[in-house]
Short mmCIF file of C-alpha atoms and ligand atoms in Angstrom, two decimals:
data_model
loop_
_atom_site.label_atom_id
_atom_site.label_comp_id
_atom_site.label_asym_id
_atom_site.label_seq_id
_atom_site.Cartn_x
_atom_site.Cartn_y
_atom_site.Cartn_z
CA UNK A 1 100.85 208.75 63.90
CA UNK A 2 97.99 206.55 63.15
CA UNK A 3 97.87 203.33 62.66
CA UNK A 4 96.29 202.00 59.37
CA UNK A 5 95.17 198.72 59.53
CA UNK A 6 93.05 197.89 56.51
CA UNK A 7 93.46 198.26 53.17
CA UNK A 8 90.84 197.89 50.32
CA UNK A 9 92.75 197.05 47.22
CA UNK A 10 90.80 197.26 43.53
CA UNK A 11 92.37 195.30 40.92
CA UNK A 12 90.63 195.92 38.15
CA UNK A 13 87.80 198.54 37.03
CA UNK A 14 86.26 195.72 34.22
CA UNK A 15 82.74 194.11 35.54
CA UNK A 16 80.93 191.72 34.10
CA UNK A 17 77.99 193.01 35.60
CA UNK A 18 76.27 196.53 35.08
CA UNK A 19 74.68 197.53 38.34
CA UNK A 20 72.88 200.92 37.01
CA UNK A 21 74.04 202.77 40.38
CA UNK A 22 77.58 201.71 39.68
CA UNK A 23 79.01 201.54 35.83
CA UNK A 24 76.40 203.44 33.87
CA UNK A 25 77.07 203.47 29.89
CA UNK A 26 79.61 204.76 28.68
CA UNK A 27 81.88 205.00 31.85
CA UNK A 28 85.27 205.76 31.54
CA UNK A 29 88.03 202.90 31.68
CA UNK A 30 91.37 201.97 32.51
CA UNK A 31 94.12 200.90 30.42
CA UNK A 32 95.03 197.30 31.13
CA UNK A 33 98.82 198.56 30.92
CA UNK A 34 97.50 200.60 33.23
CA UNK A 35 97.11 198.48 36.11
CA UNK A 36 99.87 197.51 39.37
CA UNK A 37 101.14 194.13 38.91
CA UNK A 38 100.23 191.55 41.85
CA UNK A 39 104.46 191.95 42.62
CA UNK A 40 103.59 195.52 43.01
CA UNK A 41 100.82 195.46 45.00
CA UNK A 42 102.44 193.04 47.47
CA UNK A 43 104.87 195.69 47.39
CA UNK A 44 103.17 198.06 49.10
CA UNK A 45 101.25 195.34 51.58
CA UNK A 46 104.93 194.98 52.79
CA UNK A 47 105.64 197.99 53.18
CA UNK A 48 102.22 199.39 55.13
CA UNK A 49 102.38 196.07 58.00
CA UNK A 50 104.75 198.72 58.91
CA UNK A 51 102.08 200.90 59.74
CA UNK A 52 99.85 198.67 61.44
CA UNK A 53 97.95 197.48 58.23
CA UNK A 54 96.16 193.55 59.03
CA UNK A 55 93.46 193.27 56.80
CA UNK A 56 93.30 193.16 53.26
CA UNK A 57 89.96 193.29 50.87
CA UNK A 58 90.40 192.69 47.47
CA UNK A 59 88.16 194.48 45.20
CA UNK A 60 87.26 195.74 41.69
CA UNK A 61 85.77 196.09 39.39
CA UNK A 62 84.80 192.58 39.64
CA UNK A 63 88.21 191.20 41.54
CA UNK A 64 87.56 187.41 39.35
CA UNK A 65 87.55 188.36 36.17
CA UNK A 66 91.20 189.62 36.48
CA UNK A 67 92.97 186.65 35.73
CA UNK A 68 95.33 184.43 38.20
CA UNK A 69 93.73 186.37 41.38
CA UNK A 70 95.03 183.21 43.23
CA UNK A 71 99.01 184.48 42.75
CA UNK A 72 97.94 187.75 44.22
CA UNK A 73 96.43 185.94 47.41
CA UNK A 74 98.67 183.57 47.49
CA UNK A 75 101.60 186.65 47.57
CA UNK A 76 99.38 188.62 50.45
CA UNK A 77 98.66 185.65 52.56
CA UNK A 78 102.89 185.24 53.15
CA UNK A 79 103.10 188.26 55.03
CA UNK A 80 102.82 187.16 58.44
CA UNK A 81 101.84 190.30 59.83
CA UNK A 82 98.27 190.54 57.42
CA UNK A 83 95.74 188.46 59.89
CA UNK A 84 93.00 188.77 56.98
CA UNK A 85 92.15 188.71 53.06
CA UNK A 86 88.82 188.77 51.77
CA UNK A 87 87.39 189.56 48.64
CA UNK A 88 84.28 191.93 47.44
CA UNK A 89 82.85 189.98 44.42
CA UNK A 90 79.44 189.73 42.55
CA UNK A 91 80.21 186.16 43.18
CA UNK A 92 78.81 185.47 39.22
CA UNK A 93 82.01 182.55 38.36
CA UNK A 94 82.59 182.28 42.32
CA UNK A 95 81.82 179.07 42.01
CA UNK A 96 84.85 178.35 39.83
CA UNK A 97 87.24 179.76 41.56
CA UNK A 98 86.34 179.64 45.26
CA UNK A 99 88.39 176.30 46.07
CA UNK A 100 91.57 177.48 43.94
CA UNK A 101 91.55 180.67 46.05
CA UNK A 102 90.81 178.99 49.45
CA UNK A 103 93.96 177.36 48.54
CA UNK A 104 95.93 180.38 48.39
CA UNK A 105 94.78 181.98 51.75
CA UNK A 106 91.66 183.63 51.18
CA UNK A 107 89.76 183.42 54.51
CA UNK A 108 86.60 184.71 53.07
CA UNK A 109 84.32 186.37 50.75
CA UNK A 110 81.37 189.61 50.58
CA UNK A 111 79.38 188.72 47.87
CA UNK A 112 76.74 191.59 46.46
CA UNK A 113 73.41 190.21 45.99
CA UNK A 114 70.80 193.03 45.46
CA UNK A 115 67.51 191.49 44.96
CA UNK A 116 66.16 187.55 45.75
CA UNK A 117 64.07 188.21 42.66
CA UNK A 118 65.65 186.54 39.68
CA UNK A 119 63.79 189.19 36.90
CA UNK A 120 64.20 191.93 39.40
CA UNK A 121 67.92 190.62 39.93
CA UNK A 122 68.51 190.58 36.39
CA UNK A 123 67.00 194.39 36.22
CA UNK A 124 69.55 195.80 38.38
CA UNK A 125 72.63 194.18 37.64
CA UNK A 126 71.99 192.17 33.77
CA UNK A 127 73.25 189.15 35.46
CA UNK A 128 71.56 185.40 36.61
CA UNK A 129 70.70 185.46 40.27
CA UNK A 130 71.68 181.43 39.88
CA UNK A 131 75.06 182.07 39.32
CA UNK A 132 75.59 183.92 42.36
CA UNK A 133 73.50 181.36 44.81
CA UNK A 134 75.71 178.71 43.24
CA UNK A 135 78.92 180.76 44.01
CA UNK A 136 77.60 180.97 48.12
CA UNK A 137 76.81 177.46 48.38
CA UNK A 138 80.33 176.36 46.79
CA UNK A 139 81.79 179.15 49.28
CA UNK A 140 80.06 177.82 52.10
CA UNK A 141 80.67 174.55 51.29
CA UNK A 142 84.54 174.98 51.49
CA UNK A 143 84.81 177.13 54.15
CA UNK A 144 85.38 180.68 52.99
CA UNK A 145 83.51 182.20 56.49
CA UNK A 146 81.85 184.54 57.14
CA UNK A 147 80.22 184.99 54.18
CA UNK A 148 78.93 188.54 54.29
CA UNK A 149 75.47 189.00 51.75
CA UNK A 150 75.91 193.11 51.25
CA UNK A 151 72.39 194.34 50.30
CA UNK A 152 72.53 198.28 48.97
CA UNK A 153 68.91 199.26 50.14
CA UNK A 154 67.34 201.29 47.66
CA UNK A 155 63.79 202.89 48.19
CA UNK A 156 61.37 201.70 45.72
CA UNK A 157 63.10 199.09 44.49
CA UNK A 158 64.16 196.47 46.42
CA UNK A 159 63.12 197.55 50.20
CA UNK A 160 60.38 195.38 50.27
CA UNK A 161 62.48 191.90 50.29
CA UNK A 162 63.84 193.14 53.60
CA UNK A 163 62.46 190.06 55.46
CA UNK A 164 62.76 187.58 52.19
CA UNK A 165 66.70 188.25 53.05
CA UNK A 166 66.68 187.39 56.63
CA UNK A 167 65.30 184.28 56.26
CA UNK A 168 67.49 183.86 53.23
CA UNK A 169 70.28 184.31 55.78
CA UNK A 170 68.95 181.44 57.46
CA UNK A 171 68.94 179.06 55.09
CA UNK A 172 72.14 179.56 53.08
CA UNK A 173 73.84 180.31 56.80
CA UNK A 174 75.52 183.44 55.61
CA UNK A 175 75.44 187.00 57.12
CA UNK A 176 73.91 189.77 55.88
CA UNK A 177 74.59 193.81 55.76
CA UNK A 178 72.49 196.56 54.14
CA UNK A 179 74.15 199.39 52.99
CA UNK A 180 72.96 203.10 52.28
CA UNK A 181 73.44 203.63 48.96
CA UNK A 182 76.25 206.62 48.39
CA UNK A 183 76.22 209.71 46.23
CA UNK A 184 79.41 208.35 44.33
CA UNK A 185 80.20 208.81 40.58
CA UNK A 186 78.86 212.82 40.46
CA UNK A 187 76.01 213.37 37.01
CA UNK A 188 76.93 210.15 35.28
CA UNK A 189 74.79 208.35 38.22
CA UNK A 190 70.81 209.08 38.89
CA UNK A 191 71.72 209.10 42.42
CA UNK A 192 69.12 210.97 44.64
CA UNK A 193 68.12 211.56 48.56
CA UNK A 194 64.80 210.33 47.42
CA UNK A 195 66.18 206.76 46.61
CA UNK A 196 68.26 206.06 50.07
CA UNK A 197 66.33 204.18 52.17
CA UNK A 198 67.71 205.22 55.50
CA UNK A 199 68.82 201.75 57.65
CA UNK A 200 66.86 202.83 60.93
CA UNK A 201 63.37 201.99 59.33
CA UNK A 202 64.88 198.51 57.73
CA UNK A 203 65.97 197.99 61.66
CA UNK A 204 62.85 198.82 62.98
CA UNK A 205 60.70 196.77 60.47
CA UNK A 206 63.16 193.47 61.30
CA UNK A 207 62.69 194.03 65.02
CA UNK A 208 58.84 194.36 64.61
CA UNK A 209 59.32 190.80 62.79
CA UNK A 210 61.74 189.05 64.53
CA UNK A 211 62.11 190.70 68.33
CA UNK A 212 64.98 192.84 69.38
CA UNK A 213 68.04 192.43 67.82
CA UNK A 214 71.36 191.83 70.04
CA UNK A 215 74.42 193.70 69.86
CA UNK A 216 77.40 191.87 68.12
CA UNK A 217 80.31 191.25 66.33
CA UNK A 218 81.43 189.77 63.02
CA UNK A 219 85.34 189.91 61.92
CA UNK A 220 85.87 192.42 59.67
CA UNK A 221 82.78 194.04 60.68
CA UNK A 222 84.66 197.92 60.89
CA UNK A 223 82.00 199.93 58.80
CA UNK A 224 79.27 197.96 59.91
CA UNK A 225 76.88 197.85 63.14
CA UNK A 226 76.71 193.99 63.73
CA UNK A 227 73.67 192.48 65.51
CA UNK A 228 72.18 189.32 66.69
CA UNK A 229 68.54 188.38 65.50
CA UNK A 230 68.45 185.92 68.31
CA UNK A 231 65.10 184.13 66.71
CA UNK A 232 66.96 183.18 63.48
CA UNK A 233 70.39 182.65 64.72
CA UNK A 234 70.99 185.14 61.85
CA UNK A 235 73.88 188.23 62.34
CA UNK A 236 72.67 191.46 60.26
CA UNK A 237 75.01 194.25 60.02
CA UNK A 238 73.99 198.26 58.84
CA UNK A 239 76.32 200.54 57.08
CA UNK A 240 75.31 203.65 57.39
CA UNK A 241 77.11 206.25 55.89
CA UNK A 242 74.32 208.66 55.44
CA UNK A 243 72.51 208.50 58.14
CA UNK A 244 75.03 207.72 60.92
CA UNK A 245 78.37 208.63 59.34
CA UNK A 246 81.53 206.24 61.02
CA UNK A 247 84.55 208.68 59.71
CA UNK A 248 85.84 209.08 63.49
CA UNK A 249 89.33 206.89 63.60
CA UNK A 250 88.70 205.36 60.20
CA UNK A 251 91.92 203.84 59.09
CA UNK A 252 90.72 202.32 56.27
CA UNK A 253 92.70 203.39 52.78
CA UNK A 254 92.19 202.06 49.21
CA UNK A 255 94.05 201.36 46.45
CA UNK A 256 92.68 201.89 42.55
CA UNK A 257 93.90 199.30 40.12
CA UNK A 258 96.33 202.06 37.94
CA UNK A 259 97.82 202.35 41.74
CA UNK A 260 96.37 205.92 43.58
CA UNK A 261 95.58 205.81 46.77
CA UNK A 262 91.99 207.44 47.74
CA UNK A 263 92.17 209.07 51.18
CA UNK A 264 88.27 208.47 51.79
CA UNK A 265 84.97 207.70 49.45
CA UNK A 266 83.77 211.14 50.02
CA UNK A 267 85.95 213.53 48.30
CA UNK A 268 88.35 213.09 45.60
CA UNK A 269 91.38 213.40 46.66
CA UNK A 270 93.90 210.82 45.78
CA UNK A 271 97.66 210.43 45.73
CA UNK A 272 99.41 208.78 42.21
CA UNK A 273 101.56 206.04 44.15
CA UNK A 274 102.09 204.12 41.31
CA UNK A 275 105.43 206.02 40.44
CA UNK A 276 107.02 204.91 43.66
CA UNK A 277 105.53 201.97 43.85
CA UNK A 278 106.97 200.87 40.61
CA UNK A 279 110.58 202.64 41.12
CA UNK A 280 111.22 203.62 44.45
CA UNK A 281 113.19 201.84 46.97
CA UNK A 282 111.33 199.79 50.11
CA UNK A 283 113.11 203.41 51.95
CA UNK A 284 111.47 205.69 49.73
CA UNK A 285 108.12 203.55 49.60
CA UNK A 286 108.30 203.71 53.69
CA UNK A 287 108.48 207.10 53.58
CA UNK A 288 105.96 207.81 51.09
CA UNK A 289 103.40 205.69 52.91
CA UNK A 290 104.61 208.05 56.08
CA UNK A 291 103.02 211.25 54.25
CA UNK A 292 100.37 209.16 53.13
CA UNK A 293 99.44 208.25 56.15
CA UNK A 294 99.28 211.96 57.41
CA UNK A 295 97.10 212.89 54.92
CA UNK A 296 94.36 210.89 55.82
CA UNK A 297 94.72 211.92 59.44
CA UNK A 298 93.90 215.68 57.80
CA UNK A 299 91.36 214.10 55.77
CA UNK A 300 89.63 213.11 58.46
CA UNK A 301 89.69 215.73 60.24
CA UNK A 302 87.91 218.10 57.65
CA UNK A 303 85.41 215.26 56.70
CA UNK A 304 84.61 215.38 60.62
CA UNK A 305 84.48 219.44 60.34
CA UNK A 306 82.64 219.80 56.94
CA UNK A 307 79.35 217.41 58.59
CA UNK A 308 80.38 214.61 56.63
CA UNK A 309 79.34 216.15 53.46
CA UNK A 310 79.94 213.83 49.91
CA UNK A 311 81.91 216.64 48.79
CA UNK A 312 82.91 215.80 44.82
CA UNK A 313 82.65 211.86 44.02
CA UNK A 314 83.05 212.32 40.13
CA UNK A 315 84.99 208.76 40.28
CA UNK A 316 82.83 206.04 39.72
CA UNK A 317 82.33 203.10 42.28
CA UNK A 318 83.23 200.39 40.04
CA UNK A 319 86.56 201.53 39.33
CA UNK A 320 86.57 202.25 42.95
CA UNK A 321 85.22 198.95 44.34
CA UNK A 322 83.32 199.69 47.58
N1 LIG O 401 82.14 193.63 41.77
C1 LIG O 401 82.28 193.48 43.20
C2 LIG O 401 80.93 193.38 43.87
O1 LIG O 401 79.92 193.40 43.17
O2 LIG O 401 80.92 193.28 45.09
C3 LIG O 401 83.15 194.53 43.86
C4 LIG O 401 83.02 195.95 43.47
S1 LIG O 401 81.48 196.71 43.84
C5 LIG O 401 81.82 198.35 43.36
C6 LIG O 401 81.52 196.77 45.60
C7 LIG O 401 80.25 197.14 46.29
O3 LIG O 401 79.96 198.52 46.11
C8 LIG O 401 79.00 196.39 45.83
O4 LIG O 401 78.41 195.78 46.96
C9 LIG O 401 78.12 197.48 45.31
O5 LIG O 401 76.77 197.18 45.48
C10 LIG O 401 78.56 198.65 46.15
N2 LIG O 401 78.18 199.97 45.63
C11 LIG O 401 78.32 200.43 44.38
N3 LIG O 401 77.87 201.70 44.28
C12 LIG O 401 77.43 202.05 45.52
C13 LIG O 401 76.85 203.21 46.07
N4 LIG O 401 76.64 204.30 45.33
N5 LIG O 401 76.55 203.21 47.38
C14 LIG O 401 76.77 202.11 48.15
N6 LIG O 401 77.33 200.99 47.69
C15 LIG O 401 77.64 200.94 46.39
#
């Protein structure tokens, strides 16, 4: 059986921003009653250690504007065998809570930061670029490292700050990643071929820049290829699920916030656990998490036969969270 070592865990499907390529108008919500308790979350991190799982990422939605996110860290970071936690935030009121969280275990944070460009920030997300800056320096400040920058590279409009973020990099001393953006959330999202901007030419036009870029590593790097741009002293990492698809021993599950678990982000197939989560024995959860865990082996198996194809994405990323 496989081992499953990383879990990416959404606890909420509320943002307070409104990326246009991730919660369009109108998109559908969850009931707050809806959502697992931090107990019953841990519940299940207890259970899947059994399984191999190390890492946790803690997602949304926007993961801080779910209130007392500490408690859930705080629960996570006492299992021994989970080596990791990290969040996924727009990093908007990092600031305010980056010290109280440090305090309950979080090792470190992925903040999104789309654009350098405060009007052209503000375009693609309605939120203040300041707010997020502030929330990397406070991060920084205290410790919460790596801090991973994750760029989504769209054509058109923002592939031409490319270099603006390495040397951004550089000066705030965090890494960065671009990321191909995904054909997730089916006709509610304007998503198009014409709008990925493919990671090879981003590569290229760094190396024509800064020299050739090193093979490396970053913890928690799994999706991402991780280099060196030795000039710099900067690390950039590429996810590339379009062009260069990484499916082959993925082990990586995720949990929604109402409590399924999503086998992979290109199909929709996803198993209610909430049920046994909330009712079952640790037995029954063990044995649940067994079939679970089998699944995803076949899952991966016909994502590797179909080509890697985005089959039917019709849930949307923010209440999927990355
Ligand atoms: N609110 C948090 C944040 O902004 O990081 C966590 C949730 S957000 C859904 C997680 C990540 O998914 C963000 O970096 C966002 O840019 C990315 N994302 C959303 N839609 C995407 C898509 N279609 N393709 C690739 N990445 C996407």
């Amino acid at each position: 059986m496989m081992k499953i070592s990383y879990l990416r865990i959404s606890i909420t499907d509320k943002c307070n921003l409104k990326c246009y390529y991730c919660r369009p108008d109108n998109s559908p919500f969850i009931y707050r009653s809806e959502y697992l308790t931090y107990e019953e979350i841990a519940k299940l991190v207890r259970v899947m250690v059994k399984f191999g799982l190390e890492k946790v990422r803690i997602t949304g939605g926007e993961p801080l504007v779910r209130p007392n996110l500490d408690e859930l860290i705080k629960l996570i970071s006492e299992i021994p065998q989970i080596k990791d936690i990290s969040i996924t935030t727009n990093g908007l009121t990092l600031s305010k809570y980056a010290e109280a969280l440090k305090k309950a275990g979080l090792n470190r944070v992925n903040i999104s930061l789309d654009s350098l460009i405060p009007e052209r920030f503000y375009q693609i997300t309605k939120g203040n670029l300041n707010d997020v800056l502030e929330g990397i320096k406070v991060s920084k400040e205290i410790g919460l490292e790596p801090i991973k920058v994750n760029i989504v590279a769209i054509k058109g409009v923002n592939d031409d700050e490319i270099l603006d973020f390495i040397e951004f990099a550089k000066e705030y001393g965090v890494e960065i990643r671009f990321i191909e953006m995904m054909p997730i959330g089916g006709e509610q999202i304007n998503w198009s071929l014409d709008k990925v901007r493919y990671l090879d030419n981003i590569k290229k036009k760094i190396e024509e820049v800064y020299g050739k870029l090193i093979p490396s590593f970053s913890i928690g790097s799994g999706a991402a290829k991780v280099f060196k741009i030795p000039k710099v002293n900067v690390k950039v990492g590429f996810i590339t699920p379009l062009s260069n698809p990484f499916c082959d021993g993925c082990s990586k599950l995720r949990l929604t916030a109402e409590g399924n678990i999503k086998l992979c982000l290109r199909t929709d197939e996803e198993i209610q656990a909430r049920d046994v989560i909330r009712k079952g024995s640790e037995k029954e959860l063990e044995e649940f998490v067994k079939k679970v865990v089998i699944l995803k082996e076949k899952s991966n198996q016909n994502i590797i036969s179909s080509g890697y194809q985005f089959s039917d994405c019709r849930r949307l990323m923010v209440s999927i969270g990355g």
